[in-house]
Coordinates of C-alpha atoms and ligand atoms in Angstrom, one line a residue:
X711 CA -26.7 -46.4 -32.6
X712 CA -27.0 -46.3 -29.0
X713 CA -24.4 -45.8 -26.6
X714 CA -23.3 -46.8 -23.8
X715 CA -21.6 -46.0 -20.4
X716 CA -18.0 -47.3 -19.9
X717 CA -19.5 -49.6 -17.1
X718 CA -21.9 -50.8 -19.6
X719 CA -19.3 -52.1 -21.9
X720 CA -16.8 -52.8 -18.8
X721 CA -15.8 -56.9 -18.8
X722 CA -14.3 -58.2 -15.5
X723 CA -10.7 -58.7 -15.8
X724 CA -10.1 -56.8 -19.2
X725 CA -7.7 -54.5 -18.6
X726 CA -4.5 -56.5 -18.1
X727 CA -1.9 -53.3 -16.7
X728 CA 0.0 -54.6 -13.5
X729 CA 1.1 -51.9 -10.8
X730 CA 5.1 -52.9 -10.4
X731 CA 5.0 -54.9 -6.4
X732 CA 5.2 -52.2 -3.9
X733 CA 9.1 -51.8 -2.5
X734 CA 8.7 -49.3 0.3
X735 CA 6.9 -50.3 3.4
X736 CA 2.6 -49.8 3.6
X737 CA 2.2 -47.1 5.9
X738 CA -0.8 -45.9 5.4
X739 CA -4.3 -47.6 6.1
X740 CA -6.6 -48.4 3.8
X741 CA -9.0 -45.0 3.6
X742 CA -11.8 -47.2 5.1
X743 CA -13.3 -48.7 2.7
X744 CA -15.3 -52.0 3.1
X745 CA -15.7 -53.1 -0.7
X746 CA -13.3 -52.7 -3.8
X747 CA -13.6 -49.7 -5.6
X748 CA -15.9 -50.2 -8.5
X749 CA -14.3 -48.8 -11.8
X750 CA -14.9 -49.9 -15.1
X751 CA -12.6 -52.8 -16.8
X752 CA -11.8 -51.9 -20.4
X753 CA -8.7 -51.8 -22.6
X754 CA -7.2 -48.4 -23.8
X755 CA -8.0 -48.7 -26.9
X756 CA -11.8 -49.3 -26.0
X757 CA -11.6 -46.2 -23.5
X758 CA -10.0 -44.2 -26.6
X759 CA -12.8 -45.2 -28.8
X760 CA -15.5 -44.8 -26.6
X761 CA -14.2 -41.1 -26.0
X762 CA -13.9 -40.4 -29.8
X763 CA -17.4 -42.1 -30.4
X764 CA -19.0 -39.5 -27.7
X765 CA -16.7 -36.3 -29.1
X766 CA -18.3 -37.4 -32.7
X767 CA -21.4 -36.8 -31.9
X768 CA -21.6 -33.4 -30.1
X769 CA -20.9 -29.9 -32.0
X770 CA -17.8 -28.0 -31.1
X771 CA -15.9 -24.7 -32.2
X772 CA -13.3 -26.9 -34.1
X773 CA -16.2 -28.7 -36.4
X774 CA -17.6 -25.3 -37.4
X775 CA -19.2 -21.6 -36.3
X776 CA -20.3 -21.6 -32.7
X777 CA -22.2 -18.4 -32.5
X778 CA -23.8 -19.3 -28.8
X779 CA -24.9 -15.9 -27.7
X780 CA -23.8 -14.6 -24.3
X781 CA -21.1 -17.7 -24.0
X782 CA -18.1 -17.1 -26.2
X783 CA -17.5 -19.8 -28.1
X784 CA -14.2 -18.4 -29.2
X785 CA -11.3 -20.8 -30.8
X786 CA -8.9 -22.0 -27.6
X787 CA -5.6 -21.9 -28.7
X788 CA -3.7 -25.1 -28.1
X789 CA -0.5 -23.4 -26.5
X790 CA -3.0 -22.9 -23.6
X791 CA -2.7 -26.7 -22.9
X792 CA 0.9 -27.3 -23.6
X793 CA 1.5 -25.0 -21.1
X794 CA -1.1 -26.3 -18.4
X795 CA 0.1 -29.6 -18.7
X796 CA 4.1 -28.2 -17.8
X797 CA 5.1 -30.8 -14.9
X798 CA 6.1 -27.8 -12.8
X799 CA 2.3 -26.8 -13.0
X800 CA 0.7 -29.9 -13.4
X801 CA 2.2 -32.3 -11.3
X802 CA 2.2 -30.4 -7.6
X803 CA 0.0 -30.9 -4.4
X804 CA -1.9 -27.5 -3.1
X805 CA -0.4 -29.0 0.7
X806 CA 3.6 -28.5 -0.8
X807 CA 5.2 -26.2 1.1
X808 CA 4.3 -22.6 -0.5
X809 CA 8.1 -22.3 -0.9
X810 CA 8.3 -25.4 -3.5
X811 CA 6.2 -23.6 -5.9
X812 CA 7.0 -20.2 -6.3
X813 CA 6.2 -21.0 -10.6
X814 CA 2.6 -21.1 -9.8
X815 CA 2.8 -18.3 -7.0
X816 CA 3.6 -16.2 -9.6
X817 CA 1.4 -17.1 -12.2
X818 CA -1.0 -16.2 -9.5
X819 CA 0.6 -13.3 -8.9
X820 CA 0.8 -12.3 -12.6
X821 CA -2.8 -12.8 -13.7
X822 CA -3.6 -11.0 -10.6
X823 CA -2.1 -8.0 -11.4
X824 CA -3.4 -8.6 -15.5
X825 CA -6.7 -9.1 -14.0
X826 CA -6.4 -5.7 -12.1
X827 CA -5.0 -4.3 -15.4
X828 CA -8.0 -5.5 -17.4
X829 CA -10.8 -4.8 -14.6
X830 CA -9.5 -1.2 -13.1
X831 CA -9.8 -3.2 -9.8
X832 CA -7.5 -3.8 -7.0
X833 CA -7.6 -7.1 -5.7
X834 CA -8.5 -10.4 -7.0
X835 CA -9.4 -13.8 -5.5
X836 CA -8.9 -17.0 -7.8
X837 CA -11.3 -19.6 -5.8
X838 CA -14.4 -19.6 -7.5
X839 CA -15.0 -22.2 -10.1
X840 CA -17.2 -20.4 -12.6
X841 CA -19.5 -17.8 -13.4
X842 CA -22.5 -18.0 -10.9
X843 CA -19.9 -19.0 -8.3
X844 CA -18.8 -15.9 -8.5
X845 CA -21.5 -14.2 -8.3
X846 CA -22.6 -15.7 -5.5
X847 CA -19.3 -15.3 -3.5
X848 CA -19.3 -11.1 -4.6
X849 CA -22.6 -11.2 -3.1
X850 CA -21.6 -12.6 0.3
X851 CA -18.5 -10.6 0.2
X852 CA -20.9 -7.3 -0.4
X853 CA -22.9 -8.6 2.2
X854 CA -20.1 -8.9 4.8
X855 CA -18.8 -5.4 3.5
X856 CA -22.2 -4.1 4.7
X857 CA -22.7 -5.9 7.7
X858 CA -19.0 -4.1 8.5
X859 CA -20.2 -1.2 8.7
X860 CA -23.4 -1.5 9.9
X861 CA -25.7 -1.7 7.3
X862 CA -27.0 -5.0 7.4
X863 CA -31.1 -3.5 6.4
X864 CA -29.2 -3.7 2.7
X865 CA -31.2 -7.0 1.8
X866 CA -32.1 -6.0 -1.9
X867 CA -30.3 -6.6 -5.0
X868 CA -31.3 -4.5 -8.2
X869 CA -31.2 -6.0 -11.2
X870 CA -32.6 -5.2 -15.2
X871 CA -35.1 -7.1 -16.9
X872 CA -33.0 -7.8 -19.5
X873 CA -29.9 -9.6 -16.9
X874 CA -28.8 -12.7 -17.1
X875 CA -30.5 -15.8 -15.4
X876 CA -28.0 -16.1 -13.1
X877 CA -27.7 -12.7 -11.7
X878 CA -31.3 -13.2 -9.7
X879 CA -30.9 -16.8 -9.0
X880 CA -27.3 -16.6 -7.0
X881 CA -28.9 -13.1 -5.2
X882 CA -31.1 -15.2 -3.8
X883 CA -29.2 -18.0 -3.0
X884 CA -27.2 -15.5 -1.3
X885 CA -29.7 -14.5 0.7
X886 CA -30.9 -11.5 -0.9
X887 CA -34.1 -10.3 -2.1
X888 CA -34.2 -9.5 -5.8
X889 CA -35.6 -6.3 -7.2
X890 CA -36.8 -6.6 -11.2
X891 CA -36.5 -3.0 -13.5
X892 CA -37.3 -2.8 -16.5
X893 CA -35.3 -1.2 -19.8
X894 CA -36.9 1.0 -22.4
X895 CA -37.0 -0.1 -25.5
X896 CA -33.3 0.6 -27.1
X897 CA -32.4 -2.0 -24.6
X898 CA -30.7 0.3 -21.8
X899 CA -31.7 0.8 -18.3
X900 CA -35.1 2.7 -17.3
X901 CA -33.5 5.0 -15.1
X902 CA -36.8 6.2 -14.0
X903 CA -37.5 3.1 -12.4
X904 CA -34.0 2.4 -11.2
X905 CA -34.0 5.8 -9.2
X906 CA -37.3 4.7 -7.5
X907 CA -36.1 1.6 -6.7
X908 CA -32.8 2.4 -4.6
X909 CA -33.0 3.4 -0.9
X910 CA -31.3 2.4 2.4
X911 CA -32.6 -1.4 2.0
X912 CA -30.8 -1.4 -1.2
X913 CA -27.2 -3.8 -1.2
X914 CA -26.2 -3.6 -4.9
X915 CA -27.3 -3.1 -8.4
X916 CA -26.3 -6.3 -10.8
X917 CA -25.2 -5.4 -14.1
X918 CA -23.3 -6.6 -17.1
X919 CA -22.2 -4.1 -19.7
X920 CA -22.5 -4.1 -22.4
X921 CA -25.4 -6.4 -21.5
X922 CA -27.6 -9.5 -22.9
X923 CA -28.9 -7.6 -26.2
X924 CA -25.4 -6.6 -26.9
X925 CA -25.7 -3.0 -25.8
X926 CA -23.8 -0.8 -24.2
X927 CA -25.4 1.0 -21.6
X928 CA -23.9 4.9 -21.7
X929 CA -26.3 5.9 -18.9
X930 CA -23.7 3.7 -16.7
X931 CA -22.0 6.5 -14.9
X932 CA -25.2 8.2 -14.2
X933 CA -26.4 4.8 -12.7
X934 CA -23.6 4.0 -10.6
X935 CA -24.2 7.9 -9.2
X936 CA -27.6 6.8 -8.3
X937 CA -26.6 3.6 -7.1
X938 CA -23.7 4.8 -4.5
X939 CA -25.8 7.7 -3.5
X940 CA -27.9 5.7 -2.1
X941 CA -25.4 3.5 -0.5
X942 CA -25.2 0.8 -2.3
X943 CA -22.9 -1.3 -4.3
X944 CA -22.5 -1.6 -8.3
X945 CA -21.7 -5.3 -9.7
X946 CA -20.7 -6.1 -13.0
X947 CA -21.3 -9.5 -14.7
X948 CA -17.6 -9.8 -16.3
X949 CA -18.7 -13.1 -17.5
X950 CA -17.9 -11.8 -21.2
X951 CA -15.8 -9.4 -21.1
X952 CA -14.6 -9.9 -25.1
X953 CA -16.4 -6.5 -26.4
X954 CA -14.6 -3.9 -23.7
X955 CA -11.0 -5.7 -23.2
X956 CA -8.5 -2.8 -23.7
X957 CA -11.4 -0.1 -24.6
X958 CA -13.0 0.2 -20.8
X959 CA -13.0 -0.8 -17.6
X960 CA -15.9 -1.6 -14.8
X961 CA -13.6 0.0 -12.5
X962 CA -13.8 3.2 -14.2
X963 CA -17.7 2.8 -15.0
X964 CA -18.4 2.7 -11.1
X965 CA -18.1 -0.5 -10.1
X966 CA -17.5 -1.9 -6.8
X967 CA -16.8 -6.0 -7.6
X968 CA -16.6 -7.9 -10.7
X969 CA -16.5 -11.6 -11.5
X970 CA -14.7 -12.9 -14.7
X971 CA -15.7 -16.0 -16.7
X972 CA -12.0 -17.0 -17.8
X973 CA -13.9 -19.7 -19.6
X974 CA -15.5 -17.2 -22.0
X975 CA -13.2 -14.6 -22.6
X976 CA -9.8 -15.7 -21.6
X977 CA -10.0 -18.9 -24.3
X978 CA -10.3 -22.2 -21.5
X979 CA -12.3 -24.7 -22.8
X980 CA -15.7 -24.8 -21.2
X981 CA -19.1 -26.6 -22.4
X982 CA -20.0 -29.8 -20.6
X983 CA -19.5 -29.3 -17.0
X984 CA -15.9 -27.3 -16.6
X985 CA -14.1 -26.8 -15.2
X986 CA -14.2 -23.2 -15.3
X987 CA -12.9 -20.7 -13.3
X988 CA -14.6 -17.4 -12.2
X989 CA -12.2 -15.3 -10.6
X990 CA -13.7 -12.0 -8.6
X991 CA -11.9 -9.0 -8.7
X992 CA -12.8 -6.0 -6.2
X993 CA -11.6 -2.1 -5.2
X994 CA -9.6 -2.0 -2.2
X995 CA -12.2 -1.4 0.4
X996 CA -13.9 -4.8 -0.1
X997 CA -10.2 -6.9 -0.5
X998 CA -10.4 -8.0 2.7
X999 CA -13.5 -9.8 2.9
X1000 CA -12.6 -12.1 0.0
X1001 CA -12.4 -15.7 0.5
X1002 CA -9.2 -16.6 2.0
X1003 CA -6.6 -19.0 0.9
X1004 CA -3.6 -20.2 2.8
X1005 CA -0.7 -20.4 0.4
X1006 CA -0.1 -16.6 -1.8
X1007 CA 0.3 -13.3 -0.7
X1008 CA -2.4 -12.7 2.0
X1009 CA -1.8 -12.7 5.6
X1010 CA -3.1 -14.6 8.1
X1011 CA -4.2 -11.4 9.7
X1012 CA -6.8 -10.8 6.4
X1013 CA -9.0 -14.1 7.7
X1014 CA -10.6 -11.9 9.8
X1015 CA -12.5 -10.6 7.8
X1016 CA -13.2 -13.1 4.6
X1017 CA -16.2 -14.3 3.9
X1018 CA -14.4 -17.7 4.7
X1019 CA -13.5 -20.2 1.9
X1020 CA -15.5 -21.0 -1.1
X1021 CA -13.4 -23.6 -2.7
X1022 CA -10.4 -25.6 -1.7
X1023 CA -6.9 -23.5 -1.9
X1024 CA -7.2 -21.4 -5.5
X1025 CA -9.9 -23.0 -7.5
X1026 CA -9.2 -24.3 -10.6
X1027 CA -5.7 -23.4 -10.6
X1028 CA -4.9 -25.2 -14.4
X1029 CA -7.8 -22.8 -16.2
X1030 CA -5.7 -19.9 -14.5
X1031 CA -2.9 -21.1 -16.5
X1032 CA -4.6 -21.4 -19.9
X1033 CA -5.9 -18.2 -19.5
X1034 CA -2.6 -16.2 -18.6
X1035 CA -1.1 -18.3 -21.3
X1036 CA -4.1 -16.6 -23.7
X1037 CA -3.5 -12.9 -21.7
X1038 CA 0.6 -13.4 -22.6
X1039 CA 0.7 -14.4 -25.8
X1040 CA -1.7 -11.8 -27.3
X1041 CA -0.7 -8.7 -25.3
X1042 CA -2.1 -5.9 -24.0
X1043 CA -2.5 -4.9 -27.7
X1044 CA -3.5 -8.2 -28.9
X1045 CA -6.2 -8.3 -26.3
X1046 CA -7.6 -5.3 -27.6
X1047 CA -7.7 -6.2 -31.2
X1048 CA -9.9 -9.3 -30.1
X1049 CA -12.3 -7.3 -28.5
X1050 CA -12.6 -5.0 -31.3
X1051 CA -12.9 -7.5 -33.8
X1052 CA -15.1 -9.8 -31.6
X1053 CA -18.0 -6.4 -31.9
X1054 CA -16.5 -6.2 -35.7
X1055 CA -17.4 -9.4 -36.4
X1056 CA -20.9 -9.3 -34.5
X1057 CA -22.0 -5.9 -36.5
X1058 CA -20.8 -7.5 -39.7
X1059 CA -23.0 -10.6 -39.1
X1060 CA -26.2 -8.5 -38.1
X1061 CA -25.4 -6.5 -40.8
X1062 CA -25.5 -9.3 -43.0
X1063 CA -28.5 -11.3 -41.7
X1064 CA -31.1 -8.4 -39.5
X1065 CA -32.8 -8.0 -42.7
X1066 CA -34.3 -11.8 -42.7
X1067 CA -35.8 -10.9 -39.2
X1068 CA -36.9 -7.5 -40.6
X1069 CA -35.1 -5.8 -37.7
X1070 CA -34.3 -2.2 -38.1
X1071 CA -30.4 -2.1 -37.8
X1072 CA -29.1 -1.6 -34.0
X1073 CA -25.2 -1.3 -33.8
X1074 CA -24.1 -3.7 -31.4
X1075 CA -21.1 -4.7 -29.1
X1076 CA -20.2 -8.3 -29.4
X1077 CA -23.1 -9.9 -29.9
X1078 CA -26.5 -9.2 -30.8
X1079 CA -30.5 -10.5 -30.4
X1080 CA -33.1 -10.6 -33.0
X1081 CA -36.4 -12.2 -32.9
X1082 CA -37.7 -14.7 -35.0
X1083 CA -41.4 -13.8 -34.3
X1084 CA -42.4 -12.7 -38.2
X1085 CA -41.1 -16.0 -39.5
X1086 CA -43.6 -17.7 -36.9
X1087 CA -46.4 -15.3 -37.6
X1088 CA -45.5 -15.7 -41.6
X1089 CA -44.9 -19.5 -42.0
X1090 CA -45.5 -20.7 -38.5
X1091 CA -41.7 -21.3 -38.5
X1092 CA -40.0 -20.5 -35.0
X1093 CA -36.7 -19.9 -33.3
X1094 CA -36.3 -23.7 -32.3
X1095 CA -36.8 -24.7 -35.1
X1096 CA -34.6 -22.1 -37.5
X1097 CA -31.8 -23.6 -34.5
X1098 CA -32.6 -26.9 -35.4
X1099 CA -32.2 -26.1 -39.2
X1100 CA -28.5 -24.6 -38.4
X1101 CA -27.3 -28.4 -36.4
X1102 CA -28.2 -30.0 -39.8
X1103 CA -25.8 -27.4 -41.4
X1104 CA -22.9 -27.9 -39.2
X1105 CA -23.7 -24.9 -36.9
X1106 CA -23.8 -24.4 -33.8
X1107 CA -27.1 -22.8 -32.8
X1108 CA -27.5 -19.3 -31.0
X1109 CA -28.6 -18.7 -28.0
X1110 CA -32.9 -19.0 -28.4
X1111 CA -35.4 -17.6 -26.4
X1112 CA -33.2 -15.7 -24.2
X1113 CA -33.0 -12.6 -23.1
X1114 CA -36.8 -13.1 -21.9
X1115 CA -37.6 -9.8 -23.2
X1116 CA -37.6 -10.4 -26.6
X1117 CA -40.0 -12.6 -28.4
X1118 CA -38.7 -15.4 -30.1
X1119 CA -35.0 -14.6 -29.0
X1120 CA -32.1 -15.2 -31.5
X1121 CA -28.9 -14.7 -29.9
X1122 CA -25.9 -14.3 -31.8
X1123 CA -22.0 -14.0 -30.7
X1124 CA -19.6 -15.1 -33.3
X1125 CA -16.6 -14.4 -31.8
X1126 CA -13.0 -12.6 -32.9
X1127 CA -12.0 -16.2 -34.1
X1128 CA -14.3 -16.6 -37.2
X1129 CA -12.8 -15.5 -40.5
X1130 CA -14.8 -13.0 -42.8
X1131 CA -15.4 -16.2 -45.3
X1132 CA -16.7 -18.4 -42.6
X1133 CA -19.1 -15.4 -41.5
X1134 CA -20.0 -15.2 -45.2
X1135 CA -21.0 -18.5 -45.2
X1136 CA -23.0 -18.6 -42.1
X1137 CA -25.3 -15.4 -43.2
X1138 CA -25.5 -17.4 -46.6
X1139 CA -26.8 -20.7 -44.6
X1140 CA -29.0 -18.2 -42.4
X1141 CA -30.6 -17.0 -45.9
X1142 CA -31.1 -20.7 -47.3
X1143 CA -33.2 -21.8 -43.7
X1144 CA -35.4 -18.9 -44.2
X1145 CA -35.7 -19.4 -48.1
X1146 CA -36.7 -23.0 -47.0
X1147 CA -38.8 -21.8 -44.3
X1148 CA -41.0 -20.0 -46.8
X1149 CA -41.6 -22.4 -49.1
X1150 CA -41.5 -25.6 -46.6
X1151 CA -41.6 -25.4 -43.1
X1152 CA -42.5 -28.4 -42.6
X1153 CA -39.0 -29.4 -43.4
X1154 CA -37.4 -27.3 -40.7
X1155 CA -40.2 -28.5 -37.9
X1156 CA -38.5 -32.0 -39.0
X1157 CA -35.4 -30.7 -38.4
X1158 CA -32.5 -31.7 -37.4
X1159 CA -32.0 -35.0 -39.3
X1160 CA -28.3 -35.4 -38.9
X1161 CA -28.2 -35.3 -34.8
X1162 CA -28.0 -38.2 -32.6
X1163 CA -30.3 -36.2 -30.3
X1164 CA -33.2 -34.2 -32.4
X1165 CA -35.8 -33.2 -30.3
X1166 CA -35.9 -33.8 -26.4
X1167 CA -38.4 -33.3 -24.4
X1168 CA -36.6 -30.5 -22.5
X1169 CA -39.1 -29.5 -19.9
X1170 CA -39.0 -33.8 -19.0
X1171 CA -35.5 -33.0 -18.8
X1172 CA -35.3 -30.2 -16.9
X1173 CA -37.8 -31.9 -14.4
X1174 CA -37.1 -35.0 -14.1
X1175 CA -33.3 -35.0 -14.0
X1176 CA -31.6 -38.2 -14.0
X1177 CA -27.9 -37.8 -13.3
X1178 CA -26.7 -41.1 -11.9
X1179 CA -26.4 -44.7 -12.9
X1180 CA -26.9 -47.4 -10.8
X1181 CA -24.8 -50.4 -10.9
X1182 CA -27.1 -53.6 -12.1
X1183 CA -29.5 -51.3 -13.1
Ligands
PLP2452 C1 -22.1 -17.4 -18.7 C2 -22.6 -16.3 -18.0 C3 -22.8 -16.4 -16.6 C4 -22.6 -17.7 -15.8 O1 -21.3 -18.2 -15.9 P1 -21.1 -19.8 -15.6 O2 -19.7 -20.0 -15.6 O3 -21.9 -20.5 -16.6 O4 -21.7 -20.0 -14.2 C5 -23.2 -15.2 -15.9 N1 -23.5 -14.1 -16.5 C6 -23.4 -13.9 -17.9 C7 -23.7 -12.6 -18.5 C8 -22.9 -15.0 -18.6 O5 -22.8 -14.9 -20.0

């Protein structure tokens, strides 16, 4: 089957739908432009089909187990979409005056102060659109915060070997100059080397906790006396937050600013491009060089400082929705249960599974790595492939060669939303692909039969991106 783009299949004059005549006078010009608009000419029913044809053939949580380490593949409720798609929140203009929408001022206002809740933070500002985004705009804040008060030598960001991708890349794109430490073997922090790293050029240290093996770091508070006492800032990577919900907070671990994934944790759909939304939330010293938005609670007098805008009015305004939607109907309570049964759910798995990768057992938070290295040395079977083997079975793989310090990277994260019998099952299919894997591995190097896309060349891919379609191409 191959498949094609809705301007592929688009036939001039196709889609019969007449605009009523206009009745009120034209008062606005055209917006300048000098040929029609080119959009694709289909009936609905082709559009439906085409969309159901494409959602067919990818994997999501609702066709099976989505353990996608480090992402949070949790179940979204659908409430969180009934309530998005309210007129009263879906069917405004960010330039209505601030007084015509006081429903989504205080939806605003409410997750702010949840957020706060959660986070042990202060302040919040809603206008970055995911994860690294906000990253990247905690950076610049922090590095407006310094500039404040005359540090601006601050031009290096910590971070551990074992952080995620993103943490380095946006400290750069920020301007910064990033600073690699290593962990000791359990996984935590070398604190050795993160004491003879800090000085007076050092802006922040970048950490998630508990962090990409699934650990929680208890040297934190020790760190973020190291940290501070030399001046500097502590970050936390809040892009999952689904272990500590209700149990801690990076406010009361030390830290200075926080970005949350509400795409992750707070159930809003995300996979395929967003949109997200990844809110940063800071102590009270830094809450005036956030970004700045015109409608809400901040003065005018606050610009000063902010680092400026980093997206139009308050980001993605509908994922705030979904996600309060999520934070109210569980409760405080309920938003605790999911975090503990998120790291329930995780231990259970590794408990389940660790012995196939002939790892010694390492409680964990709410996910976990393993590494697939014996089964390569043993049968020359590796972690693509095992992930390849799992699409075939109607599961989603985990997260593969990631974190970089560990050979042959499995990551796992299955989430407060999968049932004892479903985990069952999964640890069952995990013992089948490695039963097969001894005997024939050149089945699971064929693998995956069943997917419209097997094998791609994903270096090719990475390289040489193509992302657009030209017209008579
Ligand atoms: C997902 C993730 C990010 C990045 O979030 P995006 O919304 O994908 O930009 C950053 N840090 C950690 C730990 C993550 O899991």
């Amino acid at each position: 089957m191959s498949l094609k783009l809705l301007f592929e299949l688009s036939k001039a004059g196709s889609n019969k739908f007449a605009l009523p005549e206009i009745d009120v006078p034209v008062t606005a010009p055209s917006c300048g432009r000098k040929s029609d608009l080119l959009l694709p000419e289909l009936p609905e029913v082709e559009v439906m089909r085409h969309y159901a044809a494409l959602a067919r053939l990818v994997h999501g949580v609702e066709d099976g187990p989505y353990p996608l380490g480090s992402c949070t593949m949790k179940y979204n409720p659908k409430i969180n979409e009934i309530t998005a798609s309210l007129d009263g929140f879906s069917q405004i203009h960010p330039l209505q005056p601030a007084d015509t929408i006081d429903g989504c001022r205080e939806v605003l206002s409410i997750m702010n102060s949840s957020l706060c809740g959660i986070l042990g933070m202060d302040a919040v500002s809603f206008q970055p659109a995911a994860g690294a985004h906000g990253e990247m705009t905690s950076l610049l804040v922090m590095h407006k915060y310094l500039q404040s008060i005359g540090q601006s030598q601050r031009t290096k960001i910590i971070v551990p070997d074992s952080s995620h991708g993103t943490n380095p890349a946006s400290a750069v794109a920020a301007g910064f100059e990033v600073v690699t430490i290593p962990s000791y073997s359990n996984g935590m922090v070398n604190m050795e080397a993160l004491k003879a790293a800090v000085g007076d050029d050092t802006a922040a240290m970048m950490l998630t906790n508990p962090n990409t093996l699934g650990i929680f770091d208890k040297q934190i508070a020790e760190m973020a006396a190291v940290v501070h006492g030399a001046g500097a800032l502590m970050y936390y990577d809040g892009a999952n937050l689904n272990a500590i919900m209700g149990w801690s907070r990076p406010g009361d671990m030390g830290f200075d600013i926080v970005h949350v994934n509400l795409h992750k944790t707070f159930s809003t759909p995300h996979g395929g491009g967003g949109p997200g939304s990844g809110p940063i939330a800071c102590k009270a010293f830094l809450k005036d060089f956030l970004p700045y938005t015109e409608v809400g609670y901040r003065e005018a007098s606050d610009a000063k400082k902010s680092i400026g805008k980093v997206k139009a009015f308050h980001g993605n305004f509908a994922v705030v929705v979904k996600a309060l939607t999520y934070i109210l109907t569980l409760g405080s309570d309920g938003l605790k249960d999911a975090s503990g049964k998120a790291v329930l759910n995780a231990n259970y798995l590794f408990s389940k599974i660790a012995a196939l990768y002939d790892e010694e057992y390492r409680p964990c938070m709410h996910e976990f790595v393993v590494s697939a290295s014996k089964a390569g040395e043993k049968w020359g079977v590796h972690a693509l492939d095992i992930a390849k083997a799992m699409l075939d079975e109607g599961i989603h793989p985990p997260t593969i060669y990631f974190p970089l310090i560990v050979k042959e990277a499995m990551m796992f994260e299955p989430t407060e939303t999968e049932s004892k019998e479903s985990i069952d099952a999964l640890a069952e299919t995990m013992r089948s692909i490695f039963a097969t894997a001894s005997t024939d591995a050149e089945a699971l190097h064929a693998a995956p039969l069943h997917a419209y896309i097997a094998r791609p060349d994903e270096v090719k891919a990475a390289k040489e991106m193509v992302v657009q379609w030209t017209v008579n191409s």
